Coordinates of C-alpha atoms and ligand atoms in Angstrom, one line a residue:
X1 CA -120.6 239.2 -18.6
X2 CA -121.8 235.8 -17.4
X3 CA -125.2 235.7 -15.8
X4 CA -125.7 234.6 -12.2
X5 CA -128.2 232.7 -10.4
X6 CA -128.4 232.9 -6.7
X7 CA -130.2 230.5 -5.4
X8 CA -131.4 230.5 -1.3
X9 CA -134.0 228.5 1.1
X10 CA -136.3 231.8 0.4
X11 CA -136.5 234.3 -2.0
X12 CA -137.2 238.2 -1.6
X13 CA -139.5 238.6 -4.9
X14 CA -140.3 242.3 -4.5
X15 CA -143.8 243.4 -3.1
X16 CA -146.4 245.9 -3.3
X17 CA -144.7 247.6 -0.4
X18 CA -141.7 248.5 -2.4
X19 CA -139.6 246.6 -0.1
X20 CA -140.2 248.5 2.6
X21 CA -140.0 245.3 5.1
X22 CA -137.1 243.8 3.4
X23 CA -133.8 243.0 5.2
X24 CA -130.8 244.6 3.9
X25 CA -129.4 241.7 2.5
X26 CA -132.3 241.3 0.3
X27 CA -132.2 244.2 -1.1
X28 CA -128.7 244.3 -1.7
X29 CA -128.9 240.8 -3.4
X30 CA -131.5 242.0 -5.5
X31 CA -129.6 244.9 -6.7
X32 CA -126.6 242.7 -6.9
X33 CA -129.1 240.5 -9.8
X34 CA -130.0 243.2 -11.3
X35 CA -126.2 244.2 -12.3
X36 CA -125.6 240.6 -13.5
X37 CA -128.8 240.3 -15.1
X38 CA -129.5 237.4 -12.9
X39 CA -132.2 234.9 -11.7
X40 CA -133.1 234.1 -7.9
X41 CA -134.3 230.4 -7.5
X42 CA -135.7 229.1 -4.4
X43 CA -138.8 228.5 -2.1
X44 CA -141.8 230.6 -2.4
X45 CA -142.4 230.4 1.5
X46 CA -145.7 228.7 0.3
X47 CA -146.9 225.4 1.7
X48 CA -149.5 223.6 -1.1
X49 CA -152.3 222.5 0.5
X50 CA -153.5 218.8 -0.6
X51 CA -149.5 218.8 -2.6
X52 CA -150.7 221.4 -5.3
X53 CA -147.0 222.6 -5.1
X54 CA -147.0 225.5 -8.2
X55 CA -144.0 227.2 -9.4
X56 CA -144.1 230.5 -10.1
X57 CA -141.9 233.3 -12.5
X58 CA -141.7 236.8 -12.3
X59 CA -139.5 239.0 -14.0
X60 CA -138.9 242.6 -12.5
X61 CA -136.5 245.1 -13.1
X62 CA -133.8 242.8 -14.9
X63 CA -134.1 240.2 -12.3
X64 CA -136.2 236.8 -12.8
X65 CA -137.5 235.4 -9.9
X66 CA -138.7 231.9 -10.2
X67 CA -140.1 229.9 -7.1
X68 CA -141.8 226.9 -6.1
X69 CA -143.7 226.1 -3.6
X70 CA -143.0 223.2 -0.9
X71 CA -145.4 220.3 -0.1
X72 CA -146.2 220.0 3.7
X73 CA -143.9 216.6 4.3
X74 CA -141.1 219.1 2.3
X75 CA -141.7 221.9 4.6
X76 CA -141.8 220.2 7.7
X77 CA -139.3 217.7 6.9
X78 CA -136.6 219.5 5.0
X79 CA -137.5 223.0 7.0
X80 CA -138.5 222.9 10.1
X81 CA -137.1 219.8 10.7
X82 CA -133.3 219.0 9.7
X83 CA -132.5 222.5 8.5
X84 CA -134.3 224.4 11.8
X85 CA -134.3 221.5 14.8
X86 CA -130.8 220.2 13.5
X87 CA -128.2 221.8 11.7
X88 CA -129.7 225.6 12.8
X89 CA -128.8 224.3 16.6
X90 CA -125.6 222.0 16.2
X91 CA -123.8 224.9 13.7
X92 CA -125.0 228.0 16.3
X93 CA -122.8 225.0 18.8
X94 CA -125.7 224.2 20.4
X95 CA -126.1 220.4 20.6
X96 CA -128.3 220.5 23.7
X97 CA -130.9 222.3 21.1
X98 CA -130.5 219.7 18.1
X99 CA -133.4 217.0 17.4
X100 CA -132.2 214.2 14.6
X101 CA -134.6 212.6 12.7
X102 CA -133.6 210.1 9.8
X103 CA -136.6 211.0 8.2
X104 CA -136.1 214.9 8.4
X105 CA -132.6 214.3 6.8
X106 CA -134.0 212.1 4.3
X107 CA -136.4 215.1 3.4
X108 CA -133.8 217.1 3.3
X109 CA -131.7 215.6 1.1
X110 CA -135.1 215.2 -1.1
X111 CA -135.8 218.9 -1.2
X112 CA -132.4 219.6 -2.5
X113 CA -132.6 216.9 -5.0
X114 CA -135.9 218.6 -6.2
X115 CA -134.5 221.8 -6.2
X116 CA -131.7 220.7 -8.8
X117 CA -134.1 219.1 -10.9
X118 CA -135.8 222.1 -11.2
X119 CA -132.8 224.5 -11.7
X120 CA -131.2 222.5 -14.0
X121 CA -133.8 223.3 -16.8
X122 CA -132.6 226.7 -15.9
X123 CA -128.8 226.7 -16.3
X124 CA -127.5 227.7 -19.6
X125 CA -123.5 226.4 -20.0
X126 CA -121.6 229.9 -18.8
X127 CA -123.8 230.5 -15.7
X128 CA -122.3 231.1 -12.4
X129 CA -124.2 229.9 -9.7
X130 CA -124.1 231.3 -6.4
X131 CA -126.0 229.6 -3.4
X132 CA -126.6 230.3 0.5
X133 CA -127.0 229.0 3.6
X134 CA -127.6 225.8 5.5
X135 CA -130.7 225.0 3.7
X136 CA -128.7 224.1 0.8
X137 CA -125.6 222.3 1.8
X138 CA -126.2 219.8 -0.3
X139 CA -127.1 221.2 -3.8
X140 CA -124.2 220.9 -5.4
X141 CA -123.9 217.8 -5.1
X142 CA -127.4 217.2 -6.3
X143 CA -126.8 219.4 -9.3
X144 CA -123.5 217.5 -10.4
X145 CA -125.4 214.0 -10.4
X146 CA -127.3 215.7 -13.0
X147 CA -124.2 216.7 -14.8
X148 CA -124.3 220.1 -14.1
X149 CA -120.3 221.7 -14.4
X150 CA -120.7 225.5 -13.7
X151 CA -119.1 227.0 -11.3
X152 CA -121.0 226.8 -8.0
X153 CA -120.3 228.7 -5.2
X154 CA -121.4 228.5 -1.9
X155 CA -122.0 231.2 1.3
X156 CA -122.9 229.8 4.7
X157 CA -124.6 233.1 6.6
X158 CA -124.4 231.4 10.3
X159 CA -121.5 229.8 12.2
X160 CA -119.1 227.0 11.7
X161 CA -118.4 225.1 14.7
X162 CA -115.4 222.9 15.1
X163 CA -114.8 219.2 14.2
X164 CA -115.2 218.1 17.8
X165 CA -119.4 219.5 17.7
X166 CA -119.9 219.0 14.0
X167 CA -119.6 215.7 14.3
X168 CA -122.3 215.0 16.7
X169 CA -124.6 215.5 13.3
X170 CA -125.4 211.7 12.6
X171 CA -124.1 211.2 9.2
X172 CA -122.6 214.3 9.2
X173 CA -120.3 213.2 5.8
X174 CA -123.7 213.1 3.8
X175 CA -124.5 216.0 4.9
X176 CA -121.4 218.6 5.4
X177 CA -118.7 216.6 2.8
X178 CA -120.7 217.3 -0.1
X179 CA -119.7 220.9 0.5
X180 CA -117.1 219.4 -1.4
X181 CA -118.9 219.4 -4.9
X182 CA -118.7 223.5 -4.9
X183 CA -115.8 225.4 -6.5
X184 CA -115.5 227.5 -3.7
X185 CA -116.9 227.8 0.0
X186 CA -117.5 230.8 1.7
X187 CA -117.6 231.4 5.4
X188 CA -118.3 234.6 7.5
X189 CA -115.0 234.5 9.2
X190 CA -111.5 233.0 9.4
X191 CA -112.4 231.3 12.1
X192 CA -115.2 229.6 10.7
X193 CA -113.0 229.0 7.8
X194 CA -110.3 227.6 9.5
X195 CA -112.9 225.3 11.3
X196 CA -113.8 223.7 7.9
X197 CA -110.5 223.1 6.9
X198 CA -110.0 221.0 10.0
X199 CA -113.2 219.2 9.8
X200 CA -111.7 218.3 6.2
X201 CA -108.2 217.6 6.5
X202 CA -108.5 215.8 10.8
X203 CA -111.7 214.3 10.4
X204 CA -112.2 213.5 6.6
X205 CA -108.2 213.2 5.3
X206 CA -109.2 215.1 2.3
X207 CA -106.0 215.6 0.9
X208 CA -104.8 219.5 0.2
X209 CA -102.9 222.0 -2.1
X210 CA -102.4 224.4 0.5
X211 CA -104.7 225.2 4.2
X212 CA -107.2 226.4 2.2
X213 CA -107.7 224.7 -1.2
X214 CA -108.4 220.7 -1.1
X215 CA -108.4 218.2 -3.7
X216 CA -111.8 216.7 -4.5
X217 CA -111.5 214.8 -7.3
X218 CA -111.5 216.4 -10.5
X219 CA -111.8 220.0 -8.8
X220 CA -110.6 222.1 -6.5
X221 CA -112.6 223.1 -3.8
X222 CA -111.7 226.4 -2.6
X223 CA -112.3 227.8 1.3
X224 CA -112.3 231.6 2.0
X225 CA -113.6 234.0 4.6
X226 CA -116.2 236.8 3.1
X227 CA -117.4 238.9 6.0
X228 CA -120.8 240.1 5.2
X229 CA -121.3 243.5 4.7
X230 CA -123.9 246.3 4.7
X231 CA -125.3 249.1 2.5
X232 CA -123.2 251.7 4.8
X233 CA -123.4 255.1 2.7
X234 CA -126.9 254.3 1.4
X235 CA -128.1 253.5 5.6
X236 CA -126.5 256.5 6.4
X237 CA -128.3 258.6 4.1
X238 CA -131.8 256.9 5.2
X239 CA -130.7 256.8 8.8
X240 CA -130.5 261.1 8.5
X241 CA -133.3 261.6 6.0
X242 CA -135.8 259.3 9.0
X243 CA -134.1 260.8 11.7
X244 CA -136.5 263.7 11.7
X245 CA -139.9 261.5 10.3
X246 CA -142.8 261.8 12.1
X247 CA -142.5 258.2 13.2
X248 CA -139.3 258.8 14.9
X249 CA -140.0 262.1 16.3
X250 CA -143.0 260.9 18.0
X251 CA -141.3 258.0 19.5
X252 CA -138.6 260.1 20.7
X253 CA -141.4 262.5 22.3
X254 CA -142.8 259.3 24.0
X255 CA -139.5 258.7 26.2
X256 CA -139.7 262.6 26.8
X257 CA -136.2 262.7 25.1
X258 CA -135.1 260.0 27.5
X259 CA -131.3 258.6 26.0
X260 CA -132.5 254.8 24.4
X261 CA -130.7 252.3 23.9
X262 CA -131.9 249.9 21.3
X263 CA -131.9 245.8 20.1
X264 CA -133.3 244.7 17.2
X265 CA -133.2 240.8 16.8
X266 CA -135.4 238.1 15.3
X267 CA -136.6 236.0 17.9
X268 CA -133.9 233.6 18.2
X269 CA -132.3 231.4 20.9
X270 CA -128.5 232.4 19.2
X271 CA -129.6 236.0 19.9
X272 CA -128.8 236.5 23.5
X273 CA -132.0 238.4 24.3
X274 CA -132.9 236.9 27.8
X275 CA -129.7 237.2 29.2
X276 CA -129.6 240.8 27.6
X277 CA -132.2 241.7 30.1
X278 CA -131.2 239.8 33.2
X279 CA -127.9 242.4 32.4
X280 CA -130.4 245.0 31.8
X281 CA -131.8 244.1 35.3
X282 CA -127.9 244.1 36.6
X283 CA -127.0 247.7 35.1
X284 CA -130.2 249.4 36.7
X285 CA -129.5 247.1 40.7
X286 CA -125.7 248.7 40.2
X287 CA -126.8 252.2 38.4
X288 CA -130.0 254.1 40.5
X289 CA -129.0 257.1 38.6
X290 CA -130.3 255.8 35.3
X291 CA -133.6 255.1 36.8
X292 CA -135.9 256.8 35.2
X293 CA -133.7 258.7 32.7
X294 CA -133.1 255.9 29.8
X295 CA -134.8 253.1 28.1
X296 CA -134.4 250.1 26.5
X297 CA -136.5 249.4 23.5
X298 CA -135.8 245.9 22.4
X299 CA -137.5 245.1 18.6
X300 CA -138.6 241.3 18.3
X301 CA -140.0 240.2 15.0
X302 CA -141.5 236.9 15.8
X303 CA -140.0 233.9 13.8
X304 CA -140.1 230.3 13.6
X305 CA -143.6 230.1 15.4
X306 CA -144.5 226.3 14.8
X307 CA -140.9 225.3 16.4
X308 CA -142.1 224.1 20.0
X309 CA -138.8 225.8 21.9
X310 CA -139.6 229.1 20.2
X311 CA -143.3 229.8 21.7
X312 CA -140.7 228.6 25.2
X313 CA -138.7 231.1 24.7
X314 CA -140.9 234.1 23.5
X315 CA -143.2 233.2 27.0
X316 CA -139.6 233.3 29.0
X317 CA -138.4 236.6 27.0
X318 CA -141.8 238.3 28.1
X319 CA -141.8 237.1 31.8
X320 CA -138.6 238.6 32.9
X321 CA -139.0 242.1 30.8
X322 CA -142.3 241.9 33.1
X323 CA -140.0 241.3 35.6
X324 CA -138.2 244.4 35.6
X325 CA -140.6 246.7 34.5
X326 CA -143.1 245.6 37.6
X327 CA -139.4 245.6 39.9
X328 CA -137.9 249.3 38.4
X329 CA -140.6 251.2 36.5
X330 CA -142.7 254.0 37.2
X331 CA -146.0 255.3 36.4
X332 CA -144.2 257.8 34.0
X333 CA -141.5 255.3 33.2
X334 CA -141.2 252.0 31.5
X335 CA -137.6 250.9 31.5
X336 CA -138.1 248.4 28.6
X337 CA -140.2 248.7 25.6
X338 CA -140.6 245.3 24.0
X339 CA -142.4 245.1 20.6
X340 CA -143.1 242.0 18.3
X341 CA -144.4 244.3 15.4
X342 CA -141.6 244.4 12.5
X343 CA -140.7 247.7 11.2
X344 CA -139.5 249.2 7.4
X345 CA -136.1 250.0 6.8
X346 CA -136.0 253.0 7.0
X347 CA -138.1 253.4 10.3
X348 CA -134.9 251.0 11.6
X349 CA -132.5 253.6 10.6
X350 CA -133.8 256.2 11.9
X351 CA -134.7 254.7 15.1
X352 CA -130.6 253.2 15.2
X353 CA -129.6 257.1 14.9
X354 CA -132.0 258.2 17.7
X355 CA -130.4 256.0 20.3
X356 CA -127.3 256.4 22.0
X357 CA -126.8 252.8 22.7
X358 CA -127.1 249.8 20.1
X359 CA -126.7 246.7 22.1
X360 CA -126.3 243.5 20.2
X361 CA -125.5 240.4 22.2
X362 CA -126.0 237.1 20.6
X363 CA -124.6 234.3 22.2
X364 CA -123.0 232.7 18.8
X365 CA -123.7 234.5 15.3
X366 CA -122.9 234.3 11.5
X367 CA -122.1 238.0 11.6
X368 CA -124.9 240.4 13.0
X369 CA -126.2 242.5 10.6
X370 CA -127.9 244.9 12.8
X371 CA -124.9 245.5 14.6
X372 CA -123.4 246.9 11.7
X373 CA -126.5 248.8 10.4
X374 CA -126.6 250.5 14.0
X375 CA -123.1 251.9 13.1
X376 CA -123.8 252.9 9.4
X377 CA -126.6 254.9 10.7
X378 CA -124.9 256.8 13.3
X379 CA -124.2 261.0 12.9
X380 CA -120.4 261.2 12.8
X381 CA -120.3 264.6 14.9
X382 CA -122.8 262.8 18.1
X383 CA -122.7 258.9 17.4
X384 CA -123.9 255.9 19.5
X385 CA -121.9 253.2 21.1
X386 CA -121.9 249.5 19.7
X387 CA -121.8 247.0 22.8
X388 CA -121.1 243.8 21.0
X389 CA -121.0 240.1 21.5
X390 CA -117.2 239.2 21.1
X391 CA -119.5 235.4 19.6
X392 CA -120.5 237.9 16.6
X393 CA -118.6 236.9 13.4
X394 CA -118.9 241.4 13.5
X395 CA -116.7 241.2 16.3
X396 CA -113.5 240.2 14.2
X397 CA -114.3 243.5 12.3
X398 CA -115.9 245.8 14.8
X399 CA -112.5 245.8 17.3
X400 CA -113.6 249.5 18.3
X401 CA -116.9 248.3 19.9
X402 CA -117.2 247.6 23.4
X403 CA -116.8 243.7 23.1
X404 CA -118.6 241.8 26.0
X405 CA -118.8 238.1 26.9
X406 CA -122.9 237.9 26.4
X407 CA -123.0 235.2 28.9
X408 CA -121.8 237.6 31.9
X409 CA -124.8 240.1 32.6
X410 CA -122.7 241.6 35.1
X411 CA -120.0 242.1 33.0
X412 CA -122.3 243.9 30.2
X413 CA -124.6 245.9 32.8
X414 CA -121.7 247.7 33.7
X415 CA -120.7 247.9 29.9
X416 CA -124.4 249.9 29.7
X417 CA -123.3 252.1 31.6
X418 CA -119.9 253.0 30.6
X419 CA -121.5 253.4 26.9
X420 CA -123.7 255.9 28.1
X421 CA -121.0 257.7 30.4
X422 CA -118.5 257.8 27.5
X423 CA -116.8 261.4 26.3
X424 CA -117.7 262.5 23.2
X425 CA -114.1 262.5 21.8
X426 CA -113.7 258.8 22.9
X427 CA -117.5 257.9 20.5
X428 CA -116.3 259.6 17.9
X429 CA -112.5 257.9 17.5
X430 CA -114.5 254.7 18.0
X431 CA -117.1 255.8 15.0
X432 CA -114.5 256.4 12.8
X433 CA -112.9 253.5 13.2
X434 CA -115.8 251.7 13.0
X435 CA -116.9 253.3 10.0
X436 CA -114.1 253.3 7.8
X437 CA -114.0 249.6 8.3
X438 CA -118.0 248.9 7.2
X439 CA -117.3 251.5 4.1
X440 CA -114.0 249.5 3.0
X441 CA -116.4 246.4 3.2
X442 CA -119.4 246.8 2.5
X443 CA -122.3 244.9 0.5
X444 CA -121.4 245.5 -2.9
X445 CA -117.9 244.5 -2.5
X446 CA -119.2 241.7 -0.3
X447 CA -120.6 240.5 -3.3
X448 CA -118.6 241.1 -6.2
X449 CA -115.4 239.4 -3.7
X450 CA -117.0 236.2 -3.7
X451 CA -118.4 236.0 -7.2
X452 CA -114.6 237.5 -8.5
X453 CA -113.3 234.4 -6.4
X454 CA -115.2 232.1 -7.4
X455 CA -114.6 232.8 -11.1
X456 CA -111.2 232.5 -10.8
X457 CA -109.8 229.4 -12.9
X458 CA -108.5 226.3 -10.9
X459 CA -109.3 222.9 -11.7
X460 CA -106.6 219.7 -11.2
X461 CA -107.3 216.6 -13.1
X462 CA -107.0 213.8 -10.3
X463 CA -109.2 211.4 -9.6
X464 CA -112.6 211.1 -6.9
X465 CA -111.3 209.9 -3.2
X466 CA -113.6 207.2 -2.2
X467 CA -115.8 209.5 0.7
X468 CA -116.8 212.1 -1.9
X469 CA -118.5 209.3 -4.2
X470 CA -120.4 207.6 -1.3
Ligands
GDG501 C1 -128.3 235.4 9.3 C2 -127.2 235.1 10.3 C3 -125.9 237.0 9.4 C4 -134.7 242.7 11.8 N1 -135.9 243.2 12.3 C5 -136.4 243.9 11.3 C6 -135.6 243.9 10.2 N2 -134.5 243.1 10.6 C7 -133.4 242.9 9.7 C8 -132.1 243.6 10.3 C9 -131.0 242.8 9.6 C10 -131.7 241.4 9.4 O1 -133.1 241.6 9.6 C11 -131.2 240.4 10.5 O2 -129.9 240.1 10.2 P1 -128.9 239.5 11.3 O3 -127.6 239.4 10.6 O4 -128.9 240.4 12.4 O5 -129.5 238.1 11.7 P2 -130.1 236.8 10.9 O6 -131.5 237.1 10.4 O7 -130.1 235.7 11.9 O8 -129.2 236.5 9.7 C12 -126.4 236.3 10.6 C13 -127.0 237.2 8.3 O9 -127.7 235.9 8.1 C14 -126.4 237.7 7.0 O10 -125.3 236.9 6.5 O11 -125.3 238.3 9.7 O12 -125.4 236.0 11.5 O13 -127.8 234.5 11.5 O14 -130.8 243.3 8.3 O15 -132.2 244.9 10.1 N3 -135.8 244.5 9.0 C15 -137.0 245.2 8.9 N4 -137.9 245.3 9.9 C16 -137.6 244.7 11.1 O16 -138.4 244.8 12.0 N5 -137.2 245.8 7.7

């Protein structure tokens, strides 16, 4: 069995804390390594002081984690600038959000060259390399100048927006075309997918094999759709054993066994959080007899702090949930809880099974994780109700949620309220559905799909058309 080598902007090396504040996708990487007897490369999430950048190896439990650290130009330039203030924004299809800088994309393009310096000591000839996200669109590229020929696959986690908004990214064939250098591309959704393909074929005349497979040169490059998945069974067994912790029984006998609905989102403009509450603030104008009987707890890790917009947003966020409490509350009643602390795993779970509402509403979104998690950790005989942004990549497989248009707080104030009026017989044919679905695909087969694909054999011998070259 060939051995992989994932390689991502950062890298979950285990911690003291067993993993306990680890996202699911972390952990399910790791154990993903640990079958393939792999190696994680990537940024330590250190910034050297004075460009004492160190990198660092650790082997545990089969996997080898090796990581370097980022000087502060790198950091700011490659990661808060072009990957964060550019292509974060103009891929999420926000180009009012996007701030160029030739100097940011020239770090960025710098950081990935450094990166495949340093990974190609690494690589051993049958390797299968595997990287992620928007961070690293360019590696491959970087890795075959150094005349690396492994297969290399790539998986973007957030959106792809079409031609017509991707190419308000200046340069945007330096930057996106050398996509073209990987064996195969992997996208949350068809959609995203398809969007790709027309970026290629309209706006680049990449010649193709079929709507999904283009010639670039010596190699194929192959496009596919791999929805993200989640540990279902495994969250379902964590989401019952924490149902009846301390931690969760104590915040249920805070809300006096109030219903609760619940959002758990890192604080991000893609995540749809103040217009969440202004449709908070709709469903308790249009719905007096909630008052007082449910509440909203809304969890907020912080992220992305030294991005100007973010501290912006955060103040805005806080305002209107003030807002509402001073407008609706009581003193025995706070209709939203709002909490910036982040929480284990397995506190999550069971806090996802203790409420009957999970309400994830991003305005434009790779997948949604947590939307998925808050249905793995329902109880089949009692479970929740998913409202979901139809601008989820989840929505394409979560059909029996209540979709909403995230944008109309009318529209999902009155959702609110028909989640927590619905029958019991009606939850549970929607669970099921729901279920089956996130069991089918879940993380594992998330990840041996891609990796299967991207082994497969395919490679043309014609020659390099003159764009991919530049
Ligand atoms: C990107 C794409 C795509 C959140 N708070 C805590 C915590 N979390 C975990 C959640 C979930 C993860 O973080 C967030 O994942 P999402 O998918 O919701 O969003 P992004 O971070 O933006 O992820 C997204 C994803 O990549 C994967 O491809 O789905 O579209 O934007 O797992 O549970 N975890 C812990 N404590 C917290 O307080 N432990």
């Amino acid at each position: 069995m060939a051995r992989i080598i994932v390689v991502s902007n950062r890298v979950a090396v285990p911690s003291g804390d067993g993993g306990a504040r680890a996202g699911g996708l972390e952990v399910a990487l790791r154990s993903f390594l640990k079958r393939h007897r792999g190696l994680w490369f990537g940024w330590s999430g250190r910034v050297a002081q004075k460009n004492d950048v160190k990198t660092h190896t650790v082997e545990q439990a089969g996997v080898t984690y090796v990581t370097t650290d980022l000087s502060r130009v790198d950091h700011q330039e490659y990661y808060n600038g072009f990957a964060n203030r550019m292509l974060w924004p103009i891929l999420h299809y926000r180009l009012d959000l996007m701030e160029y800088f030739s100097r940011d994309l020239n770090g960025y393009l710098r950081v990935n060259e450094q990166f495949a310096t340093q990974l190609r000591e690494l690589i051993e000839p049958d390797d299968i390399i595997w990287v992620h996200d928007y961070h690293l669109l360019p590696l491959a590229k970087a890795l075959r100048d150094r005349g690396v020929e492994n297969r290399i696959g790539f998986f973007l986690h957030i959106p792809f927006p079409p031609p017509h908004i991707l190419t308000a990214l200046p340069k945007h064939e330096r930057v996106i075309l050398s996509l073209c250098h990987y064996d195969l591309v992997g996208f949350q959704t068809d959609g995203d997918a398809d969007n790709f393909a027309r970026y290629l074929a309209d706006e680049c005349r990449m010649p193709s094999r079929d709507p999904r497979t283009f010639i670039a040169g010596k190699r194929l490059v192959r496009i596919g759709a791999f929805p993200v998945g989640v540990e279902t069974a495994e969250l379902n067994r964590l989401a019952r054993r924490t149902e009846r912790s301390a931690f969760v029984r104590e915040v249920r006998h805070s809300l006096s066994d109030r219903p609760m609905i619940i959002g758990v989102d890192r604080l991000d403009y893609s995540k749809g959080i103040g217009l969440r509450i202004q449709a908070f603030e709709r469903f308790l104008a249009d719905n007096p007899r909630w008052h007082s009987a449910v509440t909203y707890l809304q969890i907020t890790p912080r992220s992305r702090s030294e991005i100007a917009g973010y501290a912006d947003m955060e103040r805005r966020i806080r305002e209107s949930i003030g807002r509402v409490n001073g407008r609706y509350g009581e003193a025995a009643w706070t209709p939203i809880r709002y909490v910036n602390r982040p929480y284990s795993r397995s506190a999550l779970a069971g806090l996802f099974r203790s409420s009957k509402v999970g309400l994830v509403t991003p305005l434009r979104d790779g997948m949604n994780l947590v939307a998925k998690e808050y249905v793995a950790a329902q109880d089949a005989d009692d479970p929740g109700v998913l409202i979901l942004s139809r601008f989820a990549g989840a929505a394409v497989e979560c059909q029996a949620a209540l979709l909403v248009n995230p944008y109309d707080p009318e529209a999902v104030g009155s959702t609110i309220a028909q989640a927590l009026a619905m029958p019991i017989d009606e939850r549970r044919g929607r669970h099921d559905e729901l279920y089956r679905v996130l069991s089918e695909n879940d993380i594992k087969f998330w990840g041996e799909r891609f990796i299967e694909a991207l082994t497969q054999p395919a490679r043309p011998a014609v020659a390099w058309p003159d764009k991919l070259s530049a």
